[in-house]
mmCIF file of N, CA and C in Angstrom:
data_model
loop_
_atom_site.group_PDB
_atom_site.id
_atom_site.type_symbol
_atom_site.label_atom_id
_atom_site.label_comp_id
_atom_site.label_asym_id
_atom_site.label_seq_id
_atom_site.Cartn_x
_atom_site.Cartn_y
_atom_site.Cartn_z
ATOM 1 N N UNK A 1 -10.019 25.843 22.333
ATOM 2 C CA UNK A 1 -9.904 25.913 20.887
ATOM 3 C C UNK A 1 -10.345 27.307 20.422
ATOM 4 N N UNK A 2 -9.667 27.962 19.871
ATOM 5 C CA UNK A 2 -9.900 29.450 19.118
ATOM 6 C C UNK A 2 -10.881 28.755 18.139
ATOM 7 N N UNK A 3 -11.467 28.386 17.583
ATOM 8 C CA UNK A 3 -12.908 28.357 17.034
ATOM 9 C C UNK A 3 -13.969 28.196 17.785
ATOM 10 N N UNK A 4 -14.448 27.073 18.573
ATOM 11 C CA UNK A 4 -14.900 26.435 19.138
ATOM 12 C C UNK A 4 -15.462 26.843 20.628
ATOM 13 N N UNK A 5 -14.045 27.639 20.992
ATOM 14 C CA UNK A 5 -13.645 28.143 22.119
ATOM 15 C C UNK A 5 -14.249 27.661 23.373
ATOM 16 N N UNK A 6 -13.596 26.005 23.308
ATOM 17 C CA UNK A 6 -13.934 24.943 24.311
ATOM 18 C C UNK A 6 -13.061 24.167 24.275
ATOM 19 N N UNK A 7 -12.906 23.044 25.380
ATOM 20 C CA UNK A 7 -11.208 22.858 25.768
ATOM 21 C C UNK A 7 -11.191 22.111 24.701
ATOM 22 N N UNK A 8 -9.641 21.928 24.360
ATOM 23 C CA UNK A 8 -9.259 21.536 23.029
ATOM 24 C C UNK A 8 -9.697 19.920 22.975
ATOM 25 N N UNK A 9 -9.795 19.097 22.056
ATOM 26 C CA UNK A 9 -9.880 17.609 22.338
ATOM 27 C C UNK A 9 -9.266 17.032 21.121
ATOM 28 N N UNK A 10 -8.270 16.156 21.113
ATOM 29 C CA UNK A 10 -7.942 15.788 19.763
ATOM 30 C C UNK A 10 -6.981 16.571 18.938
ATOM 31 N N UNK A 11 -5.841 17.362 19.624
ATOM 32 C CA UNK A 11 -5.565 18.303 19.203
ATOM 33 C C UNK A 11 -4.946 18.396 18.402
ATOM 34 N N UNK A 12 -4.946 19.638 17.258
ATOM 35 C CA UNK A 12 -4.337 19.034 15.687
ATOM 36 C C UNK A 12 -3.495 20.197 15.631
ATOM 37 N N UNK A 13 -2.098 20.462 15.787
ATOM 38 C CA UNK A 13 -1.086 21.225 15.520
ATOM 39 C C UNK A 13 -1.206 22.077 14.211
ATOM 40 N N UNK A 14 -1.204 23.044 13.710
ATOM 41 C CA UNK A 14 -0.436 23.618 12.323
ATOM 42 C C UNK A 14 0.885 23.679 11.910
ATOM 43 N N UNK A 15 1.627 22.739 11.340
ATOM 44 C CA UNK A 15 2.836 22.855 11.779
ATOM 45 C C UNK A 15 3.574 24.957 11.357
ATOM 46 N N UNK A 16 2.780 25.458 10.087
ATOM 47 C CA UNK A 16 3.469 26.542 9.242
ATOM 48 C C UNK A 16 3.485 27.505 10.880
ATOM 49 N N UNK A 17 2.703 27.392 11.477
ATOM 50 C CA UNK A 17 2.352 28.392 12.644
ATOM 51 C C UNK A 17 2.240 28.336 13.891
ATOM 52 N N UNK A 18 1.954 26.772 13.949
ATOM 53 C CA UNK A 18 2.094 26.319 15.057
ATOM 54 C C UNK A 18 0.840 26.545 16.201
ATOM 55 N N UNK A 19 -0.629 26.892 16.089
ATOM 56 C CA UNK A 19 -1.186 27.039 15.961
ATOM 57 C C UNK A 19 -2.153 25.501 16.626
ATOM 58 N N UNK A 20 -3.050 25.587 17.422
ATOM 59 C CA UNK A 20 -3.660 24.285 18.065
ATOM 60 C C UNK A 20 -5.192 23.943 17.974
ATOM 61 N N UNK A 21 -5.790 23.450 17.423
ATOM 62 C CA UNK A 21 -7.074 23.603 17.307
ATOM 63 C C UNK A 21 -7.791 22.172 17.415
ATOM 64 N N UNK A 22 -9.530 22.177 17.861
ATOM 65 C CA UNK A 22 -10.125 20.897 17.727
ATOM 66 C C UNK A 22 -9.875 19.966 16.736
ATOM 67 N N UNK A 23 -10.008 18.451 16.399
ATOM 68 C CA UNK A 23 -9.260 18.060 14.938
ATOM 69 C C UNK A 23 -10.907 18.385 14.233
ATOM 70 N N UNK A 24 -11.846 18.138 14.860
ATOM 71 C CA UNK A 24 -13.164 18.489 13.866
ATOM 72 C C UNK A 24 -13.406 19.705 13.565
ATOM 73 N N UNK A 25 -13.154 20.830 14.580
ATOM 74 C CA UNK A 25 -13.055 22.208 14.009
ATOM 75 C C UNK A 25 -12.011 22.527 13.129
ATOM 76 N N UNK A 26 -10.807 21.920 13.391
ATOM 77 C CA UNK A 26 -9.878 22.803 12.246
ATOM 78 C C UNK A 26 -10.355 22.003 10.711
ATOM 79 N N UNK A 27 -10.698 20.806 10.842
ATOM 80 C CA UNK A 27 -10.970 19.779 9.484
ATOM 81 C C UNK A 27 -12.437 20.501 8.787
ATOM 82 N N UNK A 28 -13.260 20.509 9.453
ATOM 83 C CA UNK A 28 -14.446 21.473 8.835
ATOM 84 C C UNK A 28 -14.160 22.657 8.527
ATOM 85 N N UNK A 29 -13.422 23.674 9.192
ATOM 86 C CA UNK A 29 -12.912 24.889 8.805
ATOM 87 C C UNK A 29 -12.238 24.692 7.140
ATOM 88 N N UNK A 30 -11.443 23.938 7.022
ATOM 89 C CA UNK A 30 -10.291 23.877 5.872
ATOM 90 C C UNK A 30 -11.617 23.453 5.019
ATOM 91 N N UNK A 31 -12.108 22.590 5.318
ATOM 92 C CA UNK A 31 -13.222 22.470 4.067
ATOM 93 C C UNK A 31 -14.250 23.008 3.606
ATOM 94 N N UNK A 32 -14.776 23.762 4.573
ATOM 95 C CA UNK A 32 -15.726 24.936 4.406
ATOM 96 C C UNK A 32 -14.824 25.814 3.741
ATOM 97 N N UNK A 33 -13.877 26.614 4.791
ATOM 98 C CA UNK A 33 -13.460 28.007 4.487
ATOM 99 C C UNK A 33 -12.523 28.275 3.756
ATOM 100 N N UNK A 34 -11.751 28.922 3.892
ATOM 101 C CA UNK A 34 -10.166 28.729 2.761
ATOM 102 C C UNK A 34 -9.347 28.028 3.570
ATOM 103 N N UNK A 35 -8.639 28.002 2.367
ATOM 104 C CA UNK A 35 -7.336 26.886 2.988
ATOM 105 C C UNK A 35 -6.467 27.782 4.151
ATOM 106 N N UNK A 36 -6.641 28.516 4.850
ATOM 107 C CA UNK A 36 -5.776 29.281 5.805
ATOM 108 C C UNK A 36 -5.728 28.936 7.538
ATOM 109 N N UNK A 37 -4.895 28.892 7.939
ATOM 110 C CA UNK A 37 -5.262 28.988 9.761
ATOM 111 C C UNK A 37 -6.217 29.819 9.944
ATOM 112 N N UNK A 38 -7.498 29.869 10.852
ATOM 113 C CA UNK A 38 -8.432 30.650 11.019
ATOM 114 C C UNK A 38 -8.136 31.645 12.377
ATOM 115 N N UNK A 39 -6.971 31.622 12.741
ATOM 116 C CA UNK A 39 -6.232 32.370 13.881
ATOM 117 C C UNK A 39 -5.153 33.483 12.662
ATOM 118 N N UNK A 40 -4.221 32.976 12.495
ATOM 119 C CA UNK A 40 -3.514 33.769 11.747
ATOM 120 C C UNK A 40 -3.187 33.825 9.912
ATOM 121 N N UNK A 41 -4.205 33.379 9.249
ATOM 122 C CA UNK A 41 -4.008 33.384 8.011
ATOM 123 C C UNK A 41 -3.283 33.138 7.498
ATOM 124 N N UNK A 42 -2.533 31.852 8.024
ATOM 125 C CA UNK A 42 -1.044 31.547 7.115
ATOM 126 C C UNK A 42 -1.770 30.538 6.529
ATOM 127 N N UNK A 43 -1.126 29.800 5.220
ATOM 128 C CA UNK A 43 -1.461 29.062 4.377
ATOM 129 C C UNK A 43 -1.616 27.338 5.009
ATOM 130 N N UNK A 44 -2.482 27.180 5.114
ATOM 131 C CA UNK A 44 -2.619 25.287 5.021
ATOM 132 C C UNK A 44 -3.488 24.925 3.888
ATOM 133 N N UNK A 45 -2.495 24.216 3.449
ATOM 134 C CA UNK A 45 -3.173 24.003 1.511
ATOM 135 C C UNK A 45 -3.992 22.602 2.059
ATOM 136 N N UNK A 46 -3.458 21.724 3.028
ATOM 137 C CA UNK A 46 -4.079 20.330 3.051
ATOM 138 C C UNK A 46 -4.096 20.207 4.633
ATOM 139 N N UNK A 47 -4.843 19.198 5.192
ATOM 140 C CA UNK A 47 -4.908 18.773 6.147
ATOM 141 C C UNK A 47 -3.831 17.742 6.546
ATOM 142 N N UNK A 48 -2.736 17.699 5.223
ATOM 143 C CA UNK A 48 -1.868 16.464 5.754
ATOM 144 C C UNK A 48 -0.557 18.051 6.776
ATOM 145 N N UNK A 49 -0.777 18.861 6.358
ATOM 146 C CA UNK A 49 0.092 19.977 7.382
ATOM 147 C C UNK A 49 -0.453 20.279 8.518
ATOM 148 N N UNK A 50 -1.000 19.519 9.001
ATOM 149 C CA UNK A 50 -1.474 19.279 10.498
ATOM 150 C C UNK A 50 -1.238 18.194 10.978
ATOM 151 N N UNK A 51 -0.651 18.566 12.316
ATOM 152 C CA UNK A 51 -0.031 16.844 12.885
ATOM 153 C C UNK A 51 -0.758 16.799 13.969
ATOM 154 N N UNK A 52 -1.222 15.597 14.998
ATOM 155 C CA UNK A 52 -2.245 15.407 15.941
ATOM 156 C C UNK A 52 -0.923 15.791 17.420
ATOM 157 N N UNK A 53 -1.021 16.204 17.983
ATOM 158 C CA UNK A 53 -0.288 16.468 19.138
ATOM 159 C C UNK A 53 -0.809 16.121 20.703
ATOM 160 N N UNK A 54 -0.513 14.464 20.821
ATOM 161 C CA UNK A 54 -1.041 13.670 21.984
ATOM 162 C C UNK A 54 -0.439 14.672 23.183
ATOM 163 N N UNK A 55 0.484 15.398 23.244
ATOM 164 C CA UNK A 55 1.473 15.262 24.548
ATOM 165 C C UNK A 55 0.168 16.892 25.085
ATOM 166 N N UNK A 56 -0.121 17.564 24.319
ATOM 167 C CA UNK A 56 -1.143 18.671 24.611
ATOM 168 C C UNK A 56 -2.506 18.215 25.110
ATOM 169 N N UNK A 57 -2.583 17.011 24.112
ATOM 170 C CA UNK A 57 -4.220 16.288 25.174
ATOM 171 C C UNK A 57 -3.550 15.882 26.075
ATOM 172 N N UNK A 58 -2.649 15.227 26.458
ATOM 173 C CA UNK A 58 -2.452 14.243 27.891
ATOM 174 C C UNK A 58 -2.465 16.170 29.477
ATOM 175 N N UNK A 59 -1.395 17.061 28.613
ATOM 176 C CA UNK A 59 -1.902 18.289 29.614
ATOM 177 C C UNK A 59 -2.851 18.286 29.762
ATOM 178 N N UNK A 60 -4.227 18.635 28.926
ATOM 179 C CA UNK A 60 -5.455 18.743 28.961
ATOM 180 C C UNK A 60 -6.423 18.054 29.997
ATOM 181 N N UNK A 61 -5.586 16.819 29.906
ATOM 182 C CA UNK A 61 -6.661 15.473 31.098
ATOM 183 C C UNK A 61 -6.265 15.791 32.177
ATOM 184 N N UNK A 62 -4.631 15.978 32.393
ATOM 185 C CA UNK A 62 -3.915 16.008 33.299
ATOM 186 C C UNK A 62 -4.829 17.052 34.331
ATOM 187 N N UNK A 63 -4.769 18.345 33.658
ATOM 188 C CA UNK A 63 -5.182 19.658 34.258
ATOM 189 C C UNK A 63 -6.518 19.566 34.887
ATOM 190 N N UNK A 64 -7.402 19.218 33.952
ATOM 191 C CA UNK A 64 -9.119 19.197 33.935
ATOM 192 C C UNK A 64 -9.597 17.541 34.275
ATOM 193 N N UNK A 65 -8.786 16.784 34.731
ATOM 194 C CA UNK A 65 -9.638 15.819 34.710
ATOM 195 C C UNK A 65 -10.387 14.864 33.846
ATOM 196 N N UNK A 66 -11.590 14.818 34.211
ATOM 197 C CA UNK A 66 -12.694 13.813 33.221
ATOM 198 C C UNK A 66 -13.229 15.096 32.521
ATOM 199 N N UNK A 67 -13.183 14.986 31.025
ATOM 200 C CA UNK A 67 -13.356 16.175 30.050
ATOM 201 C C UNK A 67 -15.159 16.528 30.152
ATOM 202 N N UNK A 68 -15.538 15.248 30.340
ATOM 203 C CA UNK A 68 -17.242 15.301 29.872
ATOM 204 C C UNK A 68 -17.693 15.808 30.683
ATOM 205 N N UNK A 69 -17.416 16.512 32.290
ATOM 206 C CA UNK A 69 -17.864 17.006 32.858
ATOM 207 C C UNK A 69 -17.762 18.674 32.440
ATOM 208 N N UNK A 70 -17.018 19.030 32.196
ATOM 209 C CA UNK A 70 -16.748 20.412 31.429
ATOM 210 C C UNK A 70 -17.252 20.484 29.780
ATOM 211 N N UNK A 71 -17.647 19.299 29.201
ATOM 212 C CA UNK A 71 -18.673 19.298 28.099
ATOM 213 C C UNK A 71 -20.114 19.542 28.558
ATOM 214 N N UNK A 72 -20.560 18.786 29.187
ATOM 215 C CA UNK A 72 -22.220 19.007 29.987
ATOM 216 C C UNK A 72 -22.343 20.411 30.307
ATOM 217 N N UNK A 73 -21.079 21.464 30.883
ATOM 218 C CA UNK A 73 -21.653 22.676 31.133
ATOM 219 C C UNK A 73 -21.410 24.049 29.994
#
């Protein structure tokens, strides 16, 4: 995750940019910070312009396994 910068979990698409981020980091970001992608500054006015993208977590497990072991370190 470009915020977080830990493997992604939950992953929440941008659709304007396309753009991939934690769903709790990008959801706290938009509400803290401005309404923008925090990678490329394109506009996300709402969190409904983010779609959850299962097929990027299932890579994720696929690749790495059991996640919580790469959380602990």
């Amino acid at each position: 995750c470009p915020i977080c910068l830990q493997l992604l979990t939950h992953t929440l698409t941008a659709m304007e940019c396309l753009h991939r981020f934690c769903s709790e980091c990008v959801n706290s970001s938009l509400r803290i910070g401005k309404k923008e992608c925090p990678v490329c500054r394109s506009s996300c006015a709402t969190r409904r312009s983010l779609r959850p993208d299962g097929m990027f977590d299932e890579l994720i497990v696929t690749m790495y396994g059991d996640l919580d072991v790469y959380e602990e370190s």
